mmCIF file of C-alpha atoms in Angstrom:
data_model
loop_
_atom_site.group_PDB
_atom_site.id
_atom_site.type_symbol
_atom_site.label_atom_id
_atom_site.label_comp_id
_atom_site.label_asym_id
_atom_site.label_seq_id
_atom_site.Cartn_x
_atom_site.Cartn_y
_atom_site.Cartn_z
ATOM 1 C CA UNK A 5 -50.038 28.057 130.557
ATOM 2 C CA UNK A 6 -51.140 29.599 126.463
ATOM 3 C CA UNK A 7 -52.838 26.472 124.582
ATOM 4 C CA UNK A 8 -50.261 25.726 121.608
ATOM 5 C CA UNK A 9 -52.480 26.860 118.183
ATOM 6 C CA UNK A 10 -53.848 24.551 115.964
ATOM 7 C CA UNK A 11 -51.497 26.120 112.869
ATOM 8 C CA UNK A 12 -48.632 25.511 115.432
ATOM 9 C CA UNK A 13 -49.692 21.846 115.821
ATOM 10 C CA UNK A 14 -49.808 21.355 112.411
ATOM 11 C CA UNK A 15 -46.666 22.684 111.827
ATOM 12 C CA UNK A 16 -44.638 20.947 114.625
ATOM 13 C CA UNK A 17 -46.276 17.796 112.930
ATOM 14 C CA UNK A 18 -44.934 18.523 109.564
ATOM 15 C CA UNK A 19 -41.496 19.038 111.300
ATOM 16 C CA UNK A 20 -42.101 15.766 112.724
ATOM 17 C CA UNK A 21 -42.236 13.614 109.417
ATOM 18 C CA UNK A 22 -39.082 12.239 107.891
ATOM 19 C CA UNK A 23 -38.294 11.263 104.637
ATOM 20 C CA UNK A 24 -37.042 8.040 103.169
ATOM 21 C CA UNK A 25 -32.979 8.687 103.369
ATOM 22 C CA UNK A 26 -33.243 10.020 106.633
ATOM 23 C CA UNK A 27 -35.810 6.693 107.797
ATOM 24 C CA UNK A 28 -32.899 4.908 106.444
ATOM 25 C CA UNK A 29 -30.152 7.095 107.982
ATOM 26 C CA UNK A 30 -31.385 7.050 111.370
ATOM 27 C CA UNK A 31 -32.016 2.642 111.266
ATOM 28 C CA UNK A 32 -28.797 2.451 110.091
ATOM 29 C CA UNK A 33 -27.284 4.770 113.165
ATOM 30 C CA UNK A 34 -29.386 2.289 115.566
ATOM 31 C CA UNK A 35 -28.664 -0.579 114.162
ATOM 32 C CA UNK A 36 -24.821 0.579 114.724
ATOM 33 C CA UNK A 37 -26.092 1.283 118.480
ATOM 34 C CA UNK A 38 -27.407 -2.667 118.681
ATOM 35 C CA UNK A 39 -24.155 -4.053 117.222
ATOM 36 C CA UNK A 40 -22.196 -2.536 119.859
ATOM 37 C CA UNK A 41 -24.759 -3.554 122.252
ATOM 38 C CA UNK A 42 -23.626 -6.983 121.357
ATOM 39 C CA UNK A 43 -19.999 -5.842 121.495
ATOM 40 C CA UNK A 44 -20.176 -4.887 125.423
ATOM 41 C CA UNK A 45 -22.169 -8.146 126.003
ATOM 42 C CA UNK A 46 -21.380 -11.385 123.732
ATOM 43 C CA UNK A 47 -22.785 -13.678 125.110
ATOM 44 C CA UNK A 48 -26.137 -12.424 123.059
ATOM 45 C CA UNK A 49 -24.084 -14.515 120.426
ATOM 46 C CA UNK A 50 -24.354 -17.787 122.443
ATOM 47 C CA UNK A 51 -27.741 -18.967 120.825
ATOM 48 C CA UNK A 52 -26.924 -18.126 117.016
ATOM 49 C CA UNK A 53 -23.200 -19.728 117.621
ATOM 50 C CA UNK A 54 -23.752 -23.409 120.008
ATOM 51 C CA UNK A 55 -27.408 -23.527 118.660
ATOM 52 C CA UNK A 56 -25.838 -24.665 115.084
ATOM 53 C CA UNK A 57 -23.571 -26.933 116.313
ATOM 54 C CA UNK A 58 -25.238 -28.799 118.847
ATOM 55 C CA UNK A 59 -27.855 -29.459 116.810
ATOM 56 C CA UNK A 60 -26.494 -30.508 112.992
ATOM 57 C CA UNK A 61 -24.001 -32.803 115.962
ATOM 58 C CA UNK A 62 -27.234 -34.383 117.692
ATOM 59 C CA UNK A 63 -29.795 -34.266 115.174
ATOM 60 C CA UNK A 64 -27.819 -35.797 112.139
ATOM 61 C CA UNK A 65 -25.863 -38.856 114.497
ATOM 62 C CA UNK A 66 -28.830 -39.759 116.235
ATOM 63 C CA UNK A 67 -31.539 -39.545 114.129
ATOM 64 C CA UNK A 68 -29.607 -39.770 110.874
ATOM 65 C CA UNK A 69 -29.397 -43.390 110.303
ATOM 66 C CA UNK A 70 -32.921 -43.930 111.149
ATOM 67 C CA UNK A 71 -34.473 -42.019 109.092
ATOM 68 C CA UNK A 72 -32.043 -41.333 106.152
ATOM 69 C CA UNK A 73 -30.240 -45.028 106.799
ATOM 70 C CA UNK A 74 -27.079 -42.771 107.054
ATOM 71 C CA UNK A 75 -25.262 -39.581 107.977
ATOM 72 C CA UNK A 76 -23.961 -39.171 104.120
ATOM 73 C CA UNK A 77 -27.661 -39.388 103.019
ATOM 74 C CA UNK A 78 -29.335 -37.398 106.093
ATOM 75 C CA UNK A 79 -26.966 -34.287 105.091
ATOM 76 C CA UNK A 80 -28.837 -32.815 102.490
ATOM 77 C CA UNK A 81 -32.142 -32.973 104.353
ATOM 78 C CA UNK A 82 -31.106 -31.744 107.808
ATOM 79 C CA UNK A 83 -28.702 -28.796 107.413
ATOM 80 C CA UNK A 84 -31.249 -26.556 105.239
ATOM 81 C CA UNK A 85 -33.810 -27.547 108.416
ATOM 82 C CA UNK A 86 -31.435 -26.811 111.361
ATOM 83 C CA UNK A 87 -30.396 -23.106 109.713
ATOM 84 C CA UNK A 88 -33.833 -22.411 108.912
ATOM 85 C CA UNK A 89 -35.090 -23.564 112.952
ATOM 86 C CA UNK A 90 -31.169 -21.882 113.782
ATOM 87 C CA UNK A 91 -32.816 -18.264 112.592
ATOM 88 C CA UNK A 92 -36.303 -18.243 113.457
ATOM 89 C CA UNK A 93 -35.545 -19.296 116.892
ATOM 90 C CA UNK A 94 -33.136 -16.308 117.154
ATOM 91 C CA UNK A 95 -35.310 -13.822 115.640
ATOM 92 C CA UNK A 96 -37.384 -14.419 118.923
ATOM 93 C CA UNK A 97 -34.513 -13.284 120.639
ATOM 94 C CA UNK A 98 -34.932 -10.140 118.952
ATOM 95 C CA UNK A 99 -38.797 -9.631 121.020
ATOM 96 C CA UNK A 100 -36.988 -10.701 123.938
ATOM 97 C CA UNK A 101 -34.561 -8.200 123.559
ATOM 98 C CA UNK A 102 -36.799 -5.245 122.654
ATOM 99 C CA UNK A 103 -39.264 -5.433 125.322
ATOM 100 C CA UNK A 104 -35.820 -5.725 127.674
ATOM 101 C CA UNK A 105 -34.811 -2.480 126.107
ATOM 102 C CA UNK A 106 -37.922 -1.003 126.900
ATOM 103 C CA UNK A 107 -38.413 -1.829 131.000
ATOM 104 C CA UNK A 108 -35.374 -0.179 131.206
ATOM 105 C CA UNK A 109 -36.499 2.810 130.038
ATOM 106 C CA UNK A 110 -33.884 3.192 126.540
ATOM 107 C CA UNK A 111 -36.110 3.626 124.406
ATOM 108 C CA UNK A 112 -37.821 6.790 125.770
ATOM 109 C CA UNK A 113 -34.746 8.755 124.834
ATOM 110 C CA UNK A 114 -35.189 7.934 121.732
ATOM 111 C CA UNK A 115 -39.227 8.858 121.338
ATOM 112 C CA UNK A 116 -37.664 12.439 122.527
ATOM 113 C CA UNK A 117 -35.337 12.567 119.991
ATOM 114 C CA UNK A 118 -35.781 14.317 116.003
ATOM 115 C CA UNK A 119 -35.626 10.892 114.582
ATOM 116 C CA UNK A 120 -37.637 8.795 112.192
ATOM 117 C CA UNK A 121 -40.385 6.602 114.341
ATOM 118 C CA UNK A 122 -39.188 3.478 113.405
ATOM 119 C CA UNK A 123 -35.439 3.794 112.902
ATOM 120 C CA UNK A 124 -34.906 2.266 116.764
ATOM 121 C CA UNK A 125 -37.416 -0.696 116.008
ATOM 122 C CA UNK A 126 -35.628 -1.067 112.493
ATOM 123 C CA UNK A 127 -32.262 -0.796 113.219
ATOM 124 C CA UNK A 128 -32.454 -3.220 116.858
ATOM 125 C CA UNK A 129 -33.806 -5.897 113.590
ATOM 126 C CA UNK A 130 -30.920 -4.106 111.504
ATOM 127 C CA UNK A 131 -28.601 -5.011 113.840
ATOM 128 C CA UNK A 132 -29.554 -8.692 114.426
ATOM 129 C CA UNK A 133 -29.016 -9.612 110.958
ATOM 130 C CA UNK A 134 -25.175 -9.866 112.647
ATOM 131 C CA UNK A 135 -26.338 -12.487 114.168
ATOM 132 C CA UNK A 136 -28.165 -14.593 112.128
ATOM 133 C CA UNK A 137 -25.295 -13.823 109.465
ATOM 134 C CA UNK A 138 -23.157 -16.164 111.999
ATOM 135 C CA UNK A 139 -25.472 -19.183 112.220
ATOM 136 C CA UNK A 140 -25.687 -19.171 108.545
ATOM 137 C CA UNK A 141 -22.247 -18.926 108.463
ATOM 138 C CA UNK A 142 -21.990 -22.317 111.559
ATOM 139 C CA UNK A 143 -24.105 -24.281 110.272
ATOM 140 C CA UNK A 144 -22.940 -24.256 106.801
ATOM 141 C CA UNK A 145 -19.307 -24.744 108.298
ATOM 142 C CA UNK A 146 -20.612 -27.699 110.268
ATOM 143 C CA UNK A 147 -22.492 -29.315 107.371
ATOM 144 C CA UNK A 148 -19.454 -29.115 105.889
ATOM 145 C CA UNK A 149 -16.671 -30.509 108.385
ATOM 146 C CA UNK A 150 -19.103 -33.807 108.733
ATOM 147 C CA UNK A 151 -19.285 -34.584 105.020
ATOM 148 C CA UNK A 152 -22.514 -32.039 103.517
ATOM 149 C CA UNK A 153 -21.423 -31.131 99.727
ATOM 150 C CA UNK A 154 -24.775 -29.152 98.104
ATOM 151 C CA UNK A 155 -24.669 -30.215 94.984
ATOM 152 C CA UNK A 156 -26.582 -26.337 93.740
ATOM 153 C CA UNK A 157 -22.802 -25.421 94.190
ATOM 154 C CA UNK A 158 -21.286 -22.260 95.869
ATOM 155 C CA UNK A 159 -23.067 -19.483 94.391
ATOM 156 C CA UNK A 160 -26.659 -21.420 95.093
ATOM 157 C CA UNK A 161 -25.504 -21.722 99.053
ATOM 158 C CA UNK A 162 -24.735 -18.365 99.389
ATOM 159 C CA UNK A 163 -28.458 -17.581 97.422
ATOM 160 C CA UNK A 164 -29.620 -19.362 100.303
ATOM 161 C CA UNK A 165 -28.490 -18.333 102.991
ATOM 162 C CA UNK A 166 -28.811 -14.318 102.127
ATOM 163 C CA UNK A 167 -32.529 -15.988 101.441
ATOM 164 C CA UNK A 168 -32.664 -17.529 104.827
ATOM 165 C CA UNK A 169 -31.485 -14.626 106.415
ATOM 166 C CA UNK A 170 -34.495 -12.153 105.028
ATOM 167 C CA UNK A 171 -37.215 -14.544 105.531
ATOM 168 C CA UNK A 172 -36.045 -14.603 109.603
ATOM 169 C CA UNK A 173 -35.732 -10.629 109.802
ATOM 170 C CA UNK A 174 -38.918 -10.197 108.319
ATOM 171 C CA UNK A 175 -40.159 -12.645 111.188
ATOM 172 C CA UNK A 176 -38.251 -10.978 113.497
ATOM 173 C CA UNK A 177 -41.067 -8.519 113.193
ATOM 174 C CA UNK A 178 -43.598 -10.405 114.724
ATOM 175 C CA UNK A 179 -41.833 -11.268 118.125
ATOM 176 C CA UNK A 180 -40.841 -7.203 117.321
ATOM 177 C CA UNK A 181 -44.702 -6.927 117.860
ATOM 178 C CA UNK A 182 -45.028 -9.566 120.825
ATOM 179 C CA UNK A 183 -42.561 -7.427 122.398
ATOM 180 C CA UNK A 184 -43.789 -4.252 122.486
ATOM 181 C CA UNK A 185 -47.726 -5.034 123.555
ATOM 182 C CA UNK A 186 -46.145 -8.037 126.569
ATOM 183 C CA UNK A 187 -45.302 -6.307 129.496
ATOM 184 C CA UNK A 188 -42.416 -8.406 130.399
ATOM 185 C CA UNK A 189 -39.582 -9.909 128.755
ATOM 186 C CA UNK A 190 -40.351 -13.166 129.869
ATOM 187 C CA UNK A 191 -43.603 -13.561 128.432
ATOM 188 C CA UNK A 192 -42.202 -12.722 125.264
ATOM 189 C CA UNK A 193 -40.275 -15.668 125.538
ATOM 190 C CA UNK A 194 -43.277 -17.364 126.501
ATOM 191 C CA UNK A 195 -45.432 -16.949 123.707
ATOM 192 C CA UNK A 196 -43.198 -16.603 121.097
ATOM 193 C CA UNK A 197 -41.740 -20.708 121.637
ATOM 194 C CA UNK A 198 -45.419 -21.839 122.255
ATOM 195 C CA UNK A 199 -46.334 -20.455 118.776
ATOM 196 C CA UNK A 200 -42.846 -21.210 117.189
ATOM 197 C CA UNK A 201 -42.164 -25.459 118.723
ATOM 198 C CA UNK A 202 -45.748 -26.704 116.474
ATOM 199 C CA UNK A 203 -44.485 -24.693 113.385
ATOM 200 C CA UNK A 204 -40.954 -26.388 113.785
ATOM 201 C CA UNK A 205 -41.808 -29.846 114.788
ATOM 202 C CA UNK A 206 -44.948 -30.266 112.415
ATOM 203 C CA UNK A 207 -43.266 -29.253 109.211
ATOM 204 C CA UNK A 208 -40.323 -30.844 106.905
ATOM 205 C CA UNK A 209 -37.090 -29.685 108.856
ATOM 206 C CA UNK A 210 -36.438 -33.463 110.157
ATOM 207 C CA UNK A 211 -38.389 -35.956 108.776
ATOM 208 C CA UNK A 212 -40.454 -36.606 105.101
ATOM 209 C CA UNK A 213 -43.694 -35.014 104.929
ATOM 210 C CA UNK A 214 -44.770 -38.179 103.681
ATOM 211 C CA UNK A 215 -44.175 -40.464 107.122
ATOM 212 C CA UNK A 216 -46.664 -38.104 108.953
ATOM 213 C CA UNK A 217 -50.208 -39.245 109.149
ATOM 214 C CA UNK A 218 -53.077 -38.201 106.624
ATOM 215 C CA UNK A 219 -53.880 -35.009 108.656
ATOM 216 C CA UNK A 220 -50.807 -33.808 109.971
ATOM 217 C CA UNK A 221 -49.253 -34.600 106.289
ATOM 218 C CA UNK A 222 -51.565 -31.902 105.545
ATOM 219 C CA UNK A 223 -50.241 -28.921 108.296
ATOM 220 C CA UNK A 224 -47.264 -29.751 107.535
ATOM 221 C CA UNK A 225 -47.568 -28.633 103.751
ATOM 222 C CA UNK A 226 -49.035 -25.889 104.351
ATOM 223 C CA UNK A 227 -46.922 -24.900 106.954
ATOM 224 C CA UNK A 228 -44.779 -21.855 106.272
ATOM 225 C CA UNK A 229 -41.834 -22.900 107.778
ATOM 226 C CA UNK A 230 -41.752 -25.975 105.209
ATOM 227 C CA UNK A 231 -41.910 -24.231 102.198
ATOM 228 C CA UNK A 232 -38.483 -22.145 103.505
ATOM 229 C CA UNK A 233 -36.749 -25.427 104.692
ATOM 230 C CA UNK A 234 -38.010 -26.788 100.930
ATOM 231 C CA UNK A 235 -37.094 -23.140 98.915
ATOM 232 C CA UNK A 236 -33.116 -24.077 100.425
ATOM 233 C CA UNK A 237 -33.200 -27.087 100.344
ATOM 234 C CA UNK A 238 -33.792 -26.800 96.524
ATOM 235 C CA UNK A 239 -31.264 -23.888 96.023
ATOM 236 C CA UNK A 240 -27.989 -26.230 97.583
ATOM 237 C CA UNK A 241 -29.335 -29.156 96.499
ATOM 238 C CA UNK A 242 -29.701 -28.748 93.196
ATOM 239 C CA UNK A 243 -29.089 -24.985 92.401
ATOM 240 C CA UNK A 244 -33.094 -24.562 91.264
ATOM 241 C CA UNK A 245 -35.151 -21.456 92.690
ATOM 242 C CA UNK A 246 -39.220 -23.191 93.093
ATOM 243 C CA UNK A 247 -42.683 -22.131 93.853
ATOM 244 C CA UNK A 248 -41.334 -22.396 97.207
ATOM 245 C CA UNK A 249 -38.981 -19.862 96.871
ATOM 246 C CA UNK A 250 -41.550 -17.453 95.504
ATOM 247 C CA UNK A 251 -43.956 -18.223 98.248
ATOM 248 C CA UNK A 252 -41.635 -18.073 100.640
ATOM 249 C CA UNK A 253 -40.721 -14.518 99.267
ATOM 250 C CA UNK A 254 -44.382 -13.560 99.437
ATOM 251 C CA UNK A 255 -45.308 -14.278 102.655
ATOM 252 C CA UNK A 256 -42.419 -12.451 104.620
ATOM 253 C CA UNK A 257 -42.506 -9.404 101.972
ATOM 254 C CA UNK A 258 -46.369 -9.902 103.619
ATOM 255 C CA UNK A 259 -45.453 -9.879 107.308
ATOM 256 C CA UNK A 260 -43.399 -6.852 107.158
ATOM 257 C CA UNK A 261 -46.218 -4.547 105.705
ATOM 258 C CA UNK A 262 -47.915 -6.244 108.267
ATOM 259 C CA UNK A 263 -46.375 -6.220 111.341
ATOM 260 C CA UNK A 264 -43.608 -3.637 111.158
ATOM 261 C CA UNK A 265 -46.255 -0.370 110.566
ATOM 262 C CA UNK A 266 -48.362 -2.280 113.535
ATOM 263 C CA UNK A 267 -45.525 -3.097 115.671
ATOM 264 C CA UNK A 268 -44.845 1.311 114.812
ATOM 265 C CA UNK A 269 -47.760 2.263 115.942
ATOM 266 C CA UNK A 270 -48.013 0.491 118.965
ATOM 267 C CA UNK A 271 -43.771 0.944 120.501
ATOM 268 C CA UNK A 272 -44.973 4.899 119.494
ATOM 269 C CA UNK A 273 -47.963 4.024 122.320
ATOM 270 C CA UNK A 274 -46.727 2.151 124.815
ATOM 271 C CA UNK A 275 -42.993 2.664 125.086
#
């Protein structure tokens, strides 16, 4: 076989480069593929449909009286907590499904296509935004049905929903990274939940931080999930944007900036 000349190899690499606009188009096309997959297997929506309903009812009526004195006073605290918990939990599924597709050889075909290298990954994560929208809508709807009336107004609630979805999408890049480095989908689930559970419960999601021991309060206060929940509470209950909102957005941007290129690089080597 005749060896490939260096000049031809350089031309081929140059040809394989894609513009930003093409990368966006390719990612949207892959996102559409992900939506078609959800339509064929609607059980993928079980976690974002049943979890907001079950967890809202369970935590509200079991812990509401003990923590806030009554259910009505507990709702402004628990609804934002349930929202972030559900969305972050749903982002774990992104990594699990990614690993499952890679195990089935779905992405092998994508690597041979003249598309942006980031498109299969970004498209899959963009398709999950639909799941986040469903979870957000159901969480606020359930809260409204049992008496939650956010004082921030509809506009602030909508902004809080967009903010929470954006943060969840950013976090999904972490679990996508787990998806490309793990050997099996079950391993992704185990690793992700092991990392997620302490963060979710050592936070301000379900109880006031001041009720915790001093050493645990410090952990809960620096917990990024606590900042996200506090930002949603400030928006929905007061209609204000505070420091927690800004810190959460900066953290989300940093996650994408770090994990997106790393995940794509590892994916191209292992997929």
